[in-house]
mmCIF file with all atom_site columns, C-alpha atoms in Angstrom:
data_model
loop_
_atom_site.group_PDB
_atom_site.id
_atom_site.type_symbol
_atom_site.label_atom_id
_atom_site.label_alt_id
_atom_site.label_comp_id
_atom_site.label_asym_id
_atom_site.label_entity_id
_atom_site.label_seq_id
_atom_site.pdbx_PDB_ins_code
_atom_site.Cartn_x
_atom_site.Cartn_y
_atom_site.Cartn_z
_atom_site.occupancy
_atom_site.B_iso_or_equiv
_atom_site.pdbx_formal_charge
_atom_site.auth_seq_id
_atom_site.auth_comp_id
_atom_site.auth_asym_id
_atom_site.auth_atom_id
_atom_site.pdbx_PDB_model_num
ATOM 1   C CA . UNK A 1 1   ? -147.922 -20.727 -124.987 1.00 62.00 ? 32  UNK A CA 1
ATOM 2   C CA . UNK A 1 2   ? -149.030 -17.246 -124.022 1.00 66.00 ? 33  UNK A CA 1
ATOM 3   C CA . UNK A 1 3   ? -152.767 -16.570 -124.099 1.00 76.00 ? 34  UNK A CA 1
ATOM 4   C CA . UNK A 1 4   ? -153.146 -13.240 -125.892 1.00 90.00 ? 35  UNK A CA 1
ATOM 5   C CA . UNK A 1 5   ? -156.906 -12.884 -125.498 1.00 96.00 ? 36  UNK A CA 1
ATOM 6   C CA . UNK A 1 6   ? -158.566 -12.439 -122.135 1.00 98.00 ? 37  UNK A CA 1
ATOM 7   C CA . UNK A 1 7   ? -161.421 -14.832 -121.373 1.00 98.00 ? 38  UNK A CA 1
ATOM 8   C CA . UNK A 1 8   ? -164.721 -13.812 -119.816 1.00 99.00 ? 39  UNK A CA 1
ATOM 9   C CA . UNK A 1 9   ? -166.605 -16.970 -118.890 1.00 99.00 ? 40  UNK A CA 1
ATOM 10  C CA . UNK A 1 10  ? -170.399 -17.029 -119.286 1.00 98.00 ? 41  UNK A CA 1
ATOM 11  C CA . UNK A 1 11  ? -170.839 -18.718 -115.935 1.00 98.00 ? 42  UNK A CA 1
ATOM 12  C CA . UNK A 1 12  ? -174.632 -18.860 -116.180 1.00 97.00 ? 43  UNK A CA 1
ATOM 13  C CA . UNK A 1 13  ? -174.082 -21.706 -118.658 1.00 97.00 ? 44  UNK A CA 1
ATOM 14  C CA . UNK A 1 14  ? -172.495 -23.854 -115.942 1.00 97.00 ? 45  UNK A CA 1
ATOM 15  C CA . UNK A 1 15  ? -174.009 -27.195 -114.970 1.00 97.00 ? 46  UNK A CA 1
ATOM 16  C CA . UNK A 1 16  ? -176.223 -26.270 -112.020 1.00 95.00 ? 47  UNK A CA 1
ATOM 17  C CA . UNK A 1 17  ? -175.659 -29.707 -110.483 1.00 97.00 ? 48  UNK A CA 1
ATOM 18  C CA . UNK A 1 18  ? -171.921 -28.989 -110.509 1.00 98.00 ? 49  UNK A CA 1
ATOM 19  C CA . UNK A 1 19  ? -172.125 -25.235 -110.040 1.00 98.00 ? 50  UNK A CA 1
ATOM 20  C CA . UNK A 1 20  ? -169.827 -24.645 -107.079 1.00 98.00 ? 51  UNK A CA 1
ATOM 21  C CA . UNK A 1 21  ? -167.059 -26.798 -108.542 1.00 98.00 ? 52  UNK A CA 1
ATOM 22  C CA . UNK A 1 22  ? -167.246 -25.065 -111.919 1.00 99.00 ? 53  UNK A CA 1
ATOM 23  C CA . UNK A 1 23  ? -167.396 -21.569 -110.432 1.00 99.00 ? 54  UNK A CA 1
ATOM 24  C CA . UNK A 1 24  ? -164.391 -22.208 -108.200 1.00 99.00 ? 55  UNK A CA 1
ATOM 25  C CA . UNK A 1 25  ? -162.423 -23.845 -111.021 1.00 99.00 ? 56  UNK A CA 1
ATOM 26  C CA . UNK A 1 26  ? -163.160 -21.054 -113.491 1.00 98.00 ? 57  UNK A CA 1
ATOM 27  C CA . UNK A 1 27  ? -162.461 -18.334 -110.929 1.00 98.00 ? 58  UNK A CA 1
ATOM 28  C CA . UNK A 1 28  ? -158.883 -19.557 -110.584 1.00 98.00 ? 59  UNK A CA 1
ATOM 29  C CA . UNK A 1 29  ? -158.317 -19.336 -114.346 1.00 98.00 ? 60  UNK A CA 1
ATOM 30  C CA . UNK A 1 30  ? -160.604 -16.876 -116.093 1.00 98.00 ? 61  UNK A CA 1
ATOM 31  C CA . UNK A 1 31  ? -160.075 -13.132 -116.413 1.00 98.00 ? 62  UNK A CA 1
ATOM 32  C CA . UNK A 1 32  ? -163.733 -12.165 -115.937 1.00 98.00 ? 63  UNK A CA 1
ATOM 33  C CA . UNK A 1 33  ? -167.011 -13.811 -114.969 1.00 98.00 ? 64  UNK A CA 1
ATOM 34  C CA . UNK A 1 34  ? -169.695 -12.909 -117.523 1.00 98.00 ? 65  UNK A CA 1
ATOM 35  C CA . UNK A 1 35  ? -173.309 -12.871 -116.334 1.00 98.00 ? 66  UNK A CA 1
ATOM 36  C CA . UNK A 1 36  ? -175.977 -12.870 -119.051 1.00 97.00 ? 67  UNK A CA 1
ATOM 37  C CA . UNK A 1 37  ? -178.917 -10.956 -117.595 1.00 98.00 ? 68  UNK A CA 1
ATOM 38  C CA . UNK A 1 38  ? -182.010 -11.310 -119.834 1.00 96.00 ? 69  UNK A CA 1
ATOM 39  C CA . UNK A 1 39  ? -185.575 -10.230 -119.180 1.00 94.00 ? 70  UNK A CA 1
ATOM 40  C CA . UNK A 1 40  ? -187.586 -11.855 -121.982 1.00 92.00 ? 71  UNK A CA 1
ATOM 41  C CA . UNK A 1 41  ? -188.406 -8.396  -123.391 1.00 92.00 ? 72  UNK A CA 1
ATOM 42  C CA . UNK A 1 42  ? -185.218 -6.813  -124.697 1.00 94.00 ? 73  UNK A CA 1
ATOM 43  C CA . UNK A 1 43  ? -184.246 -10.301 -125.819 1.00 91.00 ? 74  UNK A CA 1
ATOM 44  C CA . UNK A 1 44  ? -186.631 -13.225 -126.204 1.00 89.00 ? 75  UNK A CA 1
ATOM 45  C CA . UNK A 1 45  ? -184.880 -15.490 -123.723 1.00 90.00 ? 76  UNK A CA 1
ATOM 46  C CA . UNK A 1 46  ? -184.129 -15.485 -120.004 1.00 92.00 ? 77  UNK A CA 1
ATOM 47  C CA . UNK A 1 47  ? -180.796 -15.566 -118.207 1.00 93.00 ? 78  UNK A CA 1
ATOM 48  C CA . UNK A 1 48  ? -179.500 -15.402 -114.668 1.00 96.00 ? 79  UNK A CA 1
ATOM 49  C CA . UNK A 1 49  ? -180.508 -12.705 -112.203 1.00 96.00 ? 80  UNK A CA 1
ATOM 50  C CA . UNK A 1 50  ? -179.397 -10.987 -109.003 1.00 97.00 ? 81  UNK A CA 1
ATOM 51  C CA . UNK A 1 51  ? -180.055 -14.098 -106.912 1.00 97.00 ? 82  UNK A CA 1
ATOM 52  C CA . UNK A 1 52  ? -177.575 -16.128 -108.975 1.00 98.00 ? 83  UNK A CA 1
ATOM 53  C CA . UNK A 1 53  ? -175.072 -13.270 -108.840 1.00 98.00 ? 84  UNK A CA 1
ATOM 54  C CA . UNK A 1 54  ? -175.339 -13.007 -105.069 1.00 98.00 ? 85  UNK A CA 1
ATOM 55  C CA . UNK A 1 55  ? -175.144 -16.787 -104.646 1.00 97.00 ? 86  UNK A CA 1
ATOM 56  C CA . UNK A 1 56  ? -171.714 -17.001 -106.284 1.00 98.00 ? 87  UNK A CA 1
ATOM 57  C CA . UNK A 1 57  ? -170.143 -13.716 -105.194 1.00 97.00 ? 88  UNK A CA 1
ATOM 58  C CA . UNK A 1 58  ? -168.749 -15.206 -101.998 1.00 96.00 ? 89  UNK A CA 1
ATOM 59  C CA . UNK A 1 59  ? -166.531 -17.613 -103.939 1.00 98.00 ? 90  UNK A CA 1
ATOM 60  C CA . UNK A 1 60  ? -165.634 -15.363 -106.883 1.00 98.00 ? 91  UNK A CA 1
ATOM 61  C CA . UNK A 1 61  ? -162.522 -13.194 -106.829 1.00 98.00 ? 92  UNK A CA 1
ATOM 62  C CA . UNK A 1 62  ? -162.475 -12.154 -110.495 1.00 98.00 ? 93  UNK A CA 1
ATOM 63  C CA . UNK A 1 63  ? -164.501 -9.211  -111.837 1.00 98.00 ? 94  UNK A CA 1
ATOM 64  C CA . UNK A 1 64  ? -168.164 -10.095 -112.361 1.00 99.00 ? 95  UNK A CA 1
ATOM 65  C CA . UNK A 1 65  ? -169.592 -8.366  -115.430 1.00 99.00 ? 96  UNK A CA 1
ATOM 66  C CA . UNK A 1 66  ? -173.377 -8.140  -115.640 1.00 99.00 ? 97  UNK A CA 1
ATOM 67  C CA . UNK A 1 67  ? -174.320 -7.970  -119.338 1.00 98.00 ? 98  UNK A CA 1
ATOM 68  C CA . UNK A 1 68  ? -177.698 -6.279  -119.008 1.00 98.00 ? 99  UNK A CA 1
ATOM 69  C CA . UNK A 1 69  ? -179.820 -7.449  -121.930 1.00 97.00 ? 100 UNK A CA 1
ATOM 70  C CA . UNK A 1 70  ? -182.845 -5.805  -120.362 1.00 97.00 ? 101 UNK A CA 1
ATOM 71  C CA . UNK A 1 71  ? -185.203 -2.877  -120.797 1.00 96.00 ? 102 UNK A CA 1
ATOM 72  C CA . UNK A 1 72  ? -184.725 0.036   -118.384 1.00 96.00 ? 103 UNK A CA 1
ATOM 73  C CA . UNK A 1 73  ? -181.366 -1.189  -117.023 1.00 98.00 ? 104 UNK A CA 1
ATOM 74  C CA . UNK A 1 74  ? -180.931 1.961   -114.935 1.00 97.00 ? 105 UNK A CA 1
ATOM 75  C CA . UNK A 1 75  ? -183.635 0.651   -112.610 1.00 97.00 ? 106 UNK A CA 1
ATOM 76  C CA . UNK A 1 76  ? -181.535 -2.413  -111.751 1.00 98.00 ? 107 UNK A CA 1
ATOM 77  C CA . UNK A 1 77  ? -177.981 -1.089  -111.583 1.00 98.00 ? 108 UNK A CA 1
ATOM 78  C CA . UNK A 1 78  ? -177.976 -0.855  -107.797 1.00 98.00 ? 109 UNK A CA 1
ATOM 79  C CA . UNK A 1 79  ? -179.604 -4.288  -107.505 1.00 98.00 ? 110 UNK A CA 1
ATOM 80  C CA . UNK A 1 80  ? -176.814 -5.969  -109.453 1.00 98.00 ? 111 UNK A CA 1
ATOM 81  C CA . UNK A 1 81  ? -174.076 -3.924  -107.825 1.00 99.00 ? 112 UNK A CA 1
ATOM 82  C CA . UNK A 1 82  ? -175.374 -4.952  -104.403 1.00 98.00 ? 113 UNK A CA 1
ATOM 83  C CA . UNK A 1 83  ? -175.556 -8.566  -105.590 1.00 98.00 ? 114 UNK A CA 1
ATOM 84  C CA . UNK A 1 84  ? -171.845 -8.535  -106.402 1.00 98.00 ? 115 UNK A CA 1
ATOM 85  C CA . UNK A 1 85  ? -171.429 -7.362  -109.994 1.00 99.00 ? 116 UNK A CA 1
ATOM 86  C CA . UNK A 1 86  ? -168.387 -5.110  -110.333 1.00 98.00 ? 117 UNK A CA 1
ATOM 87  C CA . UNK A 1 87  ? -168.854 -4.262  -114.018 1.00 99.00 ? 118 UNK A CA 1
ATOM 88  C CA . UNK A 1 88  ? -172.238 -3.256  -115.473 1.00 99.00 ? 119 UNK A CA 1
ATOM 89  C CA . UNK A 1 89  ? -172.790 -3.412  -119.238 1.00 99.00 ? 120 UNK A CA 1
ATOM 90  C CA . UNK A 1 90  ? -176.169 -2.223  -120.595 1.00 99.00 ? 121 UNK A CA 1
ATOM 91  C CA . UNK A 1 91  ? -176.970 -2.031  -124.305 1.00 98.00 ? 122 UNK A CA 1
ATOM 92  C CA . UNK A 1 92  ? -176.331 1.232   -126.126 1.00 98.00 ? 123 UNK A CA 1
ATOM 93  C CA . UNK A 1 93  ? -179.718 1.473   -127.831 1.00 97.00 ? 124 UNK A CA 1
ATOM 94  C CA . UNK A 1 94  ? -181.596 1.133   -124.537 1.00 97.00 ? 125 UNK A CA 1
ATOM 95  C CA . UNK A 1 95  ? -179.662 3.895   -122.766 1.00 98.00 ? 126 UNK A CA 1
ATOM 96  C CA . UNK A 1 96  ? -179.302 6.182   -125.797 1.00 95.00 ? 127 UNK A CA 1
ATOM 97  C CA . UNK A 1 97  ? -181.168 9.128   -124.281 1.00 96.00 ? 128 UNK A CA 1
ATOM 98  C CA . UNK A 1 98  ? -179.672 8.674   -120.802 1.00 97.00 ? 129 UNK A CA 1
ATOM 99  C CA . UNK A 1 99  ? -176.225 7.322   -121.625 1.00 98.00 ? 130 UNK A CA 1
ATOM 100 C CA . UNK A 1 100 ? -174.139 9.673   -119.487 1.00 97.00 ? 131 UNK A CA 1
ATOM 101 C CA . UNK A 1 101 ? -176.642 9.564   -116.639 1.00 98.00 ? 132 UNK A CA 1
ATOM 102 C CA . UNK A 1 102 ? -176.481 5.759   -116.687 1.00 98.00 ? 133 UNK A CA 1
ATOM 103 C CA . UNK A 1 103 ? -172.679 5.673   -116.862 1.00 98.00 ? 134 UNK A CA 1
ATOM 104 C CA . UNK A 1 104 ? -172.471 8.097   -113.944 1.00 98.00 ? 135 UNK A CA 1
ATOM 105 C CA . UNK A 1 105 ? -174.899 5.941   -111.964 1.00 98.00 ? 136 UNK A CA 1
ATOM 106 C CA . UNK A 1 106 ? -172.705 2.907   -112.583 1.00 99.00 ? 137 UNK A CA 1
ATOM 107 C CA . UNK A 1 107 ? -169.566 4.706   -111.441 1.00 99.00 ? 138 UNK A CA 1
ATOM 108 C CA . UNK A 1 108 ? -171.267 6.166   -108.377 1.00 98.00 ? 139 UNK A CA 1
ATOM 109 C CA . UNK A 1 109 ? -172.004 2.566   -107.363 1.00 99.00 ? 140 UNK A CA 1
ATOM 110 C CA . UNK A 1 110 ? -168.268 1.857   -107.467 1.00 98.00 ? 141 UNK A CA 1
ATOM 111 C CA . UNK A 1 111 ? -168.521 -0.284  -110.607 1.00 99.00 ? 142 UNK A CA 1
ATOM 112 C CA . UNK A 1 112 ? -166.801 -0.178  -113.971 1.00 99.00 ? 143 UNK A CA 1
ATOM 113 C CA . UNK A 1 113 ? -168.971 0.956   -116.884 1.00 99.00 ? 144 UNK A CA 1
ATOM 114 C CA . UNK A 1 114 ? -169.384 -0.957  -120.116 1.00 99.00 ? 145 UNK A CA 1
ATOM 115 C CA . UNK A 1 115 ? -171.746 -0.715  -123.037 1.00 99.00 ? 146 UNK A CA 1
ATOM 116 C CA . UNK A 1 116 ? -172.822 -3.383  -125.535 1.00 98.00 ? 147 UNK A CA 1
ATOM 117 C CA . UNK A 1 117 ? -173.730 -2.952  -129.194 1.00 98.00 ? 148 UNK A CA 1
ATOM 118 C CA . UNK A 1 118 ? -175.744 -5.326  -131.349 1.00 97.00 ? 149 UNK A CA 1
ATOM 119 C CA . UNK A 1 119 ? -174.378 -5.893  -134.875 1.00 96.00 ? 150 UNK A CA 1
ATOM 120 C CA . UNK A 1 120 ? -176.641 -3.306  -136.514 1.00 95.00 ? 151 UNK A CA 1
ATOM 121 C CA . UNK A 1 121 ? -175.816 -0.614  -133.955 1.00 96.00 ? 152 UNK A CA 1
ATOM 122 C CA . UNK A 1 122 ? -173.285 1.898   -135.350 1.00 97.00 ? 153 UNK A CA 1
ATOM 123 C CA . UNK A 1 123 ? -170.136 2.850   -133.467 1.00 98.00 ? 154 UNK A CA 1
ATOM 124 C CA . UNK A 1 124 ? -170.960 6.492   -134.073 1.00 96.00 ? 155 UNK A CA 1
ATOM 125 C CA . UNK A 1 125 ? -173.805 6.136   -131.563 1.00 97.00 ? 156 UNK A CA 1
ATOM 126 C CA . UNK A 1 126 ? -171.304 5.765   -128.695 1.00 98.00 ? 157 UNK A CA 1
ATOM 127 C CA . UNK A 1 127 ? -168.391 7.819   -130.039 1.00 97.00 ? 158 UNK A CA 1
ATOM 128 C CA . UNK A 1 128 ? -168.922 10.848  -127.836 1.00 96.00 ? 159 UNK A CA 1
ATOM 129 C CA . UNK A 1 129 ? -169.061 8.970   -124.563 1.00 98.00 ? 160 UNK A CA 1
ATOM 130 C CA . UNK A 1 130 ? -166.225 6.524   -125.226 1.00 98.00 ? 161 UNK A CA 1
ATOM 131 C CA . UNK A 1 131 ? -163.935 8.484   -122.847 1.00 98.00 ? 162 UNK A CA 1
ATOM 132 C CA . UNK A 1 132 ? -166.231 7.540   -119.960 1.00 98.00 ? 163 UNK A CA 1
ATOM 133 C CA . UNK A 1 133 ? -166.289 3.791   -120.659 1.00 99.00 ? 164 UNK A CA 1
ATOM 134 C CA . UNK A 1 134 ? -164.145 0.989   -119.290 1.00 99.00 ? 165 UNK A CA 1
ATOM 135 C CA . UNK A 1 135 ? -165.306 -1.596  -121.826 1.00 99.00 ? 166 UNK A CA 1
ATOM 136 C CA . UNK A 1 136 ? -167.183 -1.885  -125.116 1.00 99.00 ? 167 UNK A CA 1
ATOM 137 C CA . UNK A 1 137 ? -168.799 -5.228  -125.915 1.00 99.00 ? 168 UNK A CA 1
ATOM 138 C CA . UNK A 1 138 ? -169.385 -5.806  -129.618 1.00 98.00 ? 169 UNK A CA 1
ATOM 139 C CA . UNK A 1 139 ? -171.915 -8.524  -130.330 1.00 96.00 ? 170 UNK A CA 1
ATOM 140 C CA . UNK A 1 140 ? -170.967 -10.846 -133.189 1.00 97.00 ? 171 UNK A CA 1
ATOM 141 C CA . UNK A 1 141 ? -174.619 -11.949 -133.437 1.00 92.00 ? 172 UNK A CA 1
ATOM 142 C CA . UNK A 1 142 ? -177.939 -10.473 -132.331 1.00 88.00 ? 173 UNK A CA 1
ATOM 143 C CA . UNK A 1 143 ? -178.093 -10.636 -128.546 1.00 86.00 ? 174 UNK A CA 1
ATOM 144 C CA . UNK A 1 144 ? -180.029 -13.319 -126.744 1.00 76.00 ? 175 UNK A CA 1
ATOM 145 C CA . UNK A 1 145 ? -180.474 -15.973 -129.452 1.00 76.00 ? 176 UNK A CA 1
ATOM 146 C CA . UNK A 1 146 ? -178.153 -18.978 -129.342 1.00 77.00 ? 177 UNK A CA 1
ATOM 147 C CA . UNK A 1 147 ? -176.848 -20.807 -132.393 1.00 77.00 ? 178 UNK A CA 1
ATOM 148 C CA . UNK A 1 148 ? -176.584 -17.908 -134.846 1.00 84.00 ? 179 UNK A CA 1
ATOM 149 C CA . UNK A 1 149 ? -173.728 -17.790 -137.359 1.00 85.00 ? 180 UNK A CA 1
ATOM 150 C CA . UNK A 1 150 ? -171.181 -15.084 -136.646 1.00 89.00 ? 181 UNK A CA 1
ATOM 151 C CA . UNK A 1 151 ? -171.559 -11.942 -138.750 1.00 89.00 ? 182 UNK A CA 1
ATOM 152 C CA . UNK A 1 152 ? -168.131 -11.642 -140.370 1.00 92.00 ? 183 UNK A CA 1
ATOM 153 C CA . UNK A 1 153 ? -168.491 -7.896  -140.907 1.00 95.00 ? 184 UNK A CA 1
ATOM 154 C CA . UNK A 1 154 ? -168.012 -7.502  -137.159 1.00 97.00 ? 185 UNK A CA 1
ATOM 155 C CA . UNK A 1 155 ? -164.259 -7.985  -137.617 1.00 97.00 ? 186 UNK A CA 1
ATOM 156 C CA . UNK A 1 156 ? -164.178 -4.657  -139.444 1.00 97.00 ? 187 UNK A CA 1
ATOM 157 C CA . UNK A 1 157 ? -166.309 -3.079  -136.730 1.00 98.00 ? 188 UNK A CA 1
ATOM 158 C CA . UNK A 1 158 ? -163.834 -4.243  -134.089 1.00 98.00 ? 189 UNK A CA 1
ATOM 159 C CA . UNK A 1 159 ? -160.913 -2.869  -136.103 1.00 98.00 ? 190 UNK A CA 1
ATOM 160 C CA . UNK A 1 160 ? -162.663 0.468   -136.549 1.00 98.00 ? 191 UNK A CA 1
ATOM 161 C CA . UNK A 1 161 ? -163.247 0.702   -132.807 1.00 98.00 ? 192 UNK A CA 1
ATOM 162 C CA . UNK A 1 162 ? -159.643 -0.285  -132.039 1.00 98.00 ? 193 UNK A CA 1
ATOM 163 C CA . UNK A 1 163 ? -158.332 2.443   -134.350 1.00 98.00 ? 194 UNK A CA 1
ATOM 164 C CA . UNK A 1 164 ? -160.697 4.971   -132.794 1.00 98.00 ? 195 UNK A CA 1
ATOM 165 C CA . UNK A 1 165 ? -159.484 3.967   -129.328 1.00 98.00 ? 196 UNK A CA 1
ATOM 166 C CA . UNK A 1 166 ? -155.893 4.595   -130.405 1.00 97.00 ? 197 UNK A CA 1
ATOM 167 C CA . UNK A 1 167 ? -156.751 7.889   -132.108 1.00 97.00 ? 198 UNK A CA 1
ATOM 168 C CA . UNK A 1 168 ? -158.461 9.147   -128.947 1.00 97.00 ? 199 UNK A CA 1
ATOM 169 C CA . UNK A 1 169 ? -155.740 7.859   -126.626 1.00 98.00 ? 200 UNK A CA 1
ATOM 170 C CA . UNK A 1 170 ? -158.208 5.738   -124.641 1.00 98.00 ? 201 UNK A CA 1
ATOM 171 C CA . UNK A 1 171 ? -157.741 2.376   -122.935 1.00 97.00 ? 202 UNK A CA 1
ATOM 172 C CA . UNK A 1 172 ? -161.180 0.749   -122.632 1.00 98.00 ? 203 UNK A CA 1
ATOM 173 C CA . UNK A 1 173 ? -161.377 -3.002  -123.223 1.00 98.00 ? 204 UNK A CA 1
ATOM 174 C CA . UNK A 1 174 ? -162.844 -4.301  -126.471 1.00 99.00 ? 205 UNK A CA 1
ATOM 175 C CA . UNK A 1 175 ? -164.826 -7.483  -125.877 1.00 99.00 ? 206 UNK A CA 1
ATOM 176 C CA . UNK A 1 176 ? -166.328 -9.791  -128.513 1.00 98.00 ? 207 UNK A CA 1
ATOM 177 C CA . UNK A 1 177 ? -169.441 -11.776 -127.591 1.00 97.00 ? 208 UNK A CA 1
ATOM 178 C CA . UNK A 1 178 ? -171.657 -14.279 -129.382 1.00 92.00 ? 209 UNK A CA 1
ATOM 179 C CA . UNK A 1 179 ? -171.323 -17.785 -130.861 1.00 89.00 ? 210 UNK A CA 1
ATOM 180 C CA . UNK A 1 180 ? -167.691 -17.884 -129.745 1.00 96.00 ? 211 UNK A CA 1
ATOM 181 C CA . UNK A 1 181 ? -165.554 -20.798 -130.930 1.00 95.00 ? 212 UNK A CA 1
ATOM 182 C CA . UNK A 1 182 ? -161.937 -21.539 -131.743 1.00 95.00 ? 213 UNK A CA 1
ATOM 183 C CA . UNK A 1 183 ? -162.239 -20.617 -135.421 1.00 96.00 ? 214 UNK A CA 1
ATOM 184 C CA . UNK A 1 184 ? -162.723 -16.964 -134.405 1.00 97.00 ? 215 UNK A CA 1
ATOM 185 C CA . UNK A 1 185 ? -159.864 -16.276 -131.995 1.00 97.00 ? 216 UNK A CA 1
ATOM 186 C CA . UNK A 1 186 ? -157.151 -15.392 -134.516 1.00 97.00 ? 217 UNK A CA 1
ATOM 187 C CA . UNK A 1 187 ? -159.349 -13.022 -136.515 1.00 97.00 ? 218 UNK A CA 1
ATOM 188 C CA . UNK A 1 188 ? -160.731 -11.385 -133.385 1.00 98.00 ? 219 UNK A CA 1
ATOM 189 C CA . UNK A 1 189 ? -157.289 -10.793 -131.917 1.00 97.00 ? 220 UNK A CA 1
ATOM 190 C CA . UNK A 1 190 ? -155.987 -9.501  -135.264 1.00 97.00 ? 221 UNK A CA 1
ATOM 191 C CA . UNK A 1 191 ? -158.952 -7.143  -135.530 1.00 98.00 ? 222 UNK A CA 1
ATOM 192 C CA . UNK A 1 192 ? -158.261 -5.627  -132.110 1.00 97.00 ? 223 UNK A CA 1
ATOM 193 C CA . UNK A 1 193 ? -160.381 -7.524  -129.580 1.00 98.00 ? 224 UNK A CA 1
ATOM 194 C CA . UNK A 1 194 ? -158.918 -7.820  -126.080 1.00 98.00 ? 225 UNK A CA 1
ATOM 195 C CA . UNK A 1 195 ? -161.362 -10.312 -124.595 1.00 98.00 ? 226 UNK A CA 1
ATOM 196 C CA . UNK A 1 196 ? -163.818 -12.983 -125.728 1.00 98.00 ? 227 UNK A CA 1
ATOM 197 C CA . UNK A 1 197 ? -166.905 -14.331 -123.972 1.00 98.00 ? 228 UNK A CA 1
ATOM 198 C CA . UNK A 1 198 ? -166.741 -18.115 -123.653 1.00 98.00 ? 229 UNK A CA 1
ATOM 199 C CA . UNK A 1 199 ? -170.084 -19.918 -123.621 1.00 96.00 ? 230 UNK A CA 1
ATOM 200 C CA . UNK A 1 200 ? -170.986 -23.528 -124.473 1.00 96.00 ? 231 UNK A CA 1
ATOM 201 C CA . UNK A 1 201 ? -169.429 -23.712 -127.981 1.00 96.00 ? 232 UNK A CA 1
ATOM 202 C CA . UNK A 1 202 ? -166.110 -22.377 -126.686 1.00 97.00 ? 233 UNK A CA 1
ATOM 203 C CA . UNK A 1 203 ? -166.052 -24.199 -123.339 1.00 98.00 ? 234 UNK A CA 1
ATOM 204 C CA . UNK A 1 204 ? -168.717 -26.606 -122.138 1.00 98.00 ? 235 UNK A CA 1
ATOM 205 C CA . UNK A 1 205 ? -169.109 -28.425 -125.459 1.00 97.00 ? 236 UNK A CA 1
ATOM 206 C CA . UNK A 1 206 ? -165.389 -29.233 -125.587 1.00 97.00 ? 237 UNK A CA 1
ATOM 207 C CA . UNK A 1 207 ? -165.536 -32.278 -123.309 1.00 98.00 ? 238 UNK A CA 1
ATOM 208 C CA . UNK A 1 208 ? -167.932 -33.896 -120.788 1.00 97.00 ? 239 UNK A CA 1
ATOM 209 C CA . UNK A 1 209 ? -165.217 -33.459 -118.157 1.00 98.00 ? 240 UNK A CA 1
ATOM 210 C CA . UNK A 1 210 ? -165.366 -29.776 -117.240 1.00 98.00 ? 241 UNK A CA 1
ATOM 211 C CA . UNK A 1 211 ? -161.737 -29.409 -116.219 1.00 98.00 ? 242 UNK A CA 1
ATOM 212 C CA . UNK A 1 212 ? -160.647 -30.992 -119.486 1.00 99.00 ? 243 UNK A CA 1
ATOM 213 C CA . UNK A 1 213 ? -163.059 -28.712 -121.364 1.00 99.00 ? 244 UNK A CA 1
ATOM 214 C CA . UNK A 1 214 ? -161.444 -25.674 -119.758 1.00 98.00 ? 245 UNK A CA 1
ATOM 215 C CA . UNK A 1 215 ? -157.957 -26.824 -120.686 1.00 98.00 ? 246 UNK A CA 1
ATOM 216 C CA . UNK A 1 216 ? -159.058 -27.261 -124.294 1.00 98.00 ? 247 UNK A CA 1
ATOM 217 C CA . UNK A 1 217 ? -160.368 -23.681 -124.265 1.00 98.00 ? 248 UNK A CA 1
ATOM 218 C CA . UNK A 1 218 ? -157.082 -22.367 -122.869 1.00 96.00 ? 249 UNK A CA 1
ATOM 219 C CA . UNK A 1 219 ? -155.096 -24.347 -125.431 1.00 96.00 ? 250 UNK A CA 1
ATOM 220 C CA . UNK A 1 220 ? -157.348 -23.260 -128.301 1.00 97.00 ? 251 UNK A CA 1
ATOM 221 C CA . UNK A 1 221 ? -157.017 -19.559 -127.477 1.00 97.00 ? 252 UNK A CA 1
ATOM 222 C CA . UNK A 1 222 ? -153.244 -19.775 -127.070 1.00 96.00 ? 253 UNK A CA 1
ATOM 223 C CA . UNK A 1 223 ? -152.678 -21.900 -130.167 1.00 96.00 ? 254 UNK A CA 1
ATOM 224 C CA . UNK A 1 224 ? -154.998 -19.994 -132.495 1.00 96.00 ? 255 UNK A CA 1
ATOM 225 C CA . UNK A 1 225 ? -153.451 -16.616 -131.613 1.00 96.00 ? 256 UNK A CA 1
ATOM 226 C CA . UNK A 1 226 ? -149.817 -17.741 -131.539 1.00 93.00 ? 257 UNK A CA 1
ATOM 227 C CA . UNK A 1 227 ? -147.833 -15.610 -133.961 1.00 92.00 ? 258 UNK A CA 1
ATOM 228 C CA . UNK A 1 228 ? -150.853 -13.458 -134.813 1.00 94.00 ? 259 UNK A CA 1
ATOM 229 C CA . UNK A 1 229 ? -150.181 -9.728  -134.858 1.00 93.00 ? 260 UNK A CA 1
ATOM 230 C CA . UNK A 1 230 ? -152.635 -6.898  -134.472 1.00 92.00 ? 261 UNK A CA 1
ATOM 231 C CA . UNK A 1 231 ? -153.773 -5.866  -137.928 1.00 86.00 ? 262 UNK A CA 1
ATOM 232 C CA . UNK A 1 232 ? -155.932 -2.807  -137.455 1.00 80.00 ? 263 UNK A CA 1
#
C-alpha cells in the first residue's frame, strides 16, 4: 500500500543504548528526522541539543528538522545549522516581532524555514509571511508536555491552512505534531496534513523490537489513509 503521509521521526525518543542502530534504520525509511529542542523555559521539559544533532549528522542522509521549543531561538540558529540541522522551526509566538528577520537568518544559513504554532495560536498571526516559509507545523496539543489528548479542533485548523495555501498558490509543507497515533492518520490526511511527527505512541510503543515497531508504523499509516481523499 502507498503511504500518503510523510513521516518525520522524533529521533530524540530513540533508545540511547541502541541509538546508532535506530538512527541508521530510521534514516533508510523516514522522510525527515525531527529533533525536539527544549530549554525548560518555553516549555517545561528538556529535549536534545546541538551535541546530539552533531553526533548523528554523520550517519543521517534525510533532512534534520530542529523544532525549536526555546526562548530567543534566533540566538541558536547558527549553532543548530552548524550541528547539522537543515530545517529550523521556531515557534510563531516567540518570533512574532522578528519573524521575517528570523526567517531570513535561517535561509542565509542555507536551511529551510519552518514555523510552529501551538493550538491557541491563530493562523492569522503567520498569514503575511507564509510565502517565505517551507513548512508550517501545527501542534495538536500544547508543546512540550507528553500524554495530552489531541485537540480535535486542530483538524479544522489544518483544513483552513490547506485552503489558504491553495488560495495563495504556495507549496509549504503542513506538518501535524503531538500525541500522534494511528487513530489520527486518516483525519489528518483528509484535513490537509502532508506529514506527521512520529514519537513513542506512533512508533516506539508499537513493539519491543524496534524494526518491527517501525514496520507497524509504516503499515498503520498506509492502511489508515488507504482510500482517504483530501476533504478541505
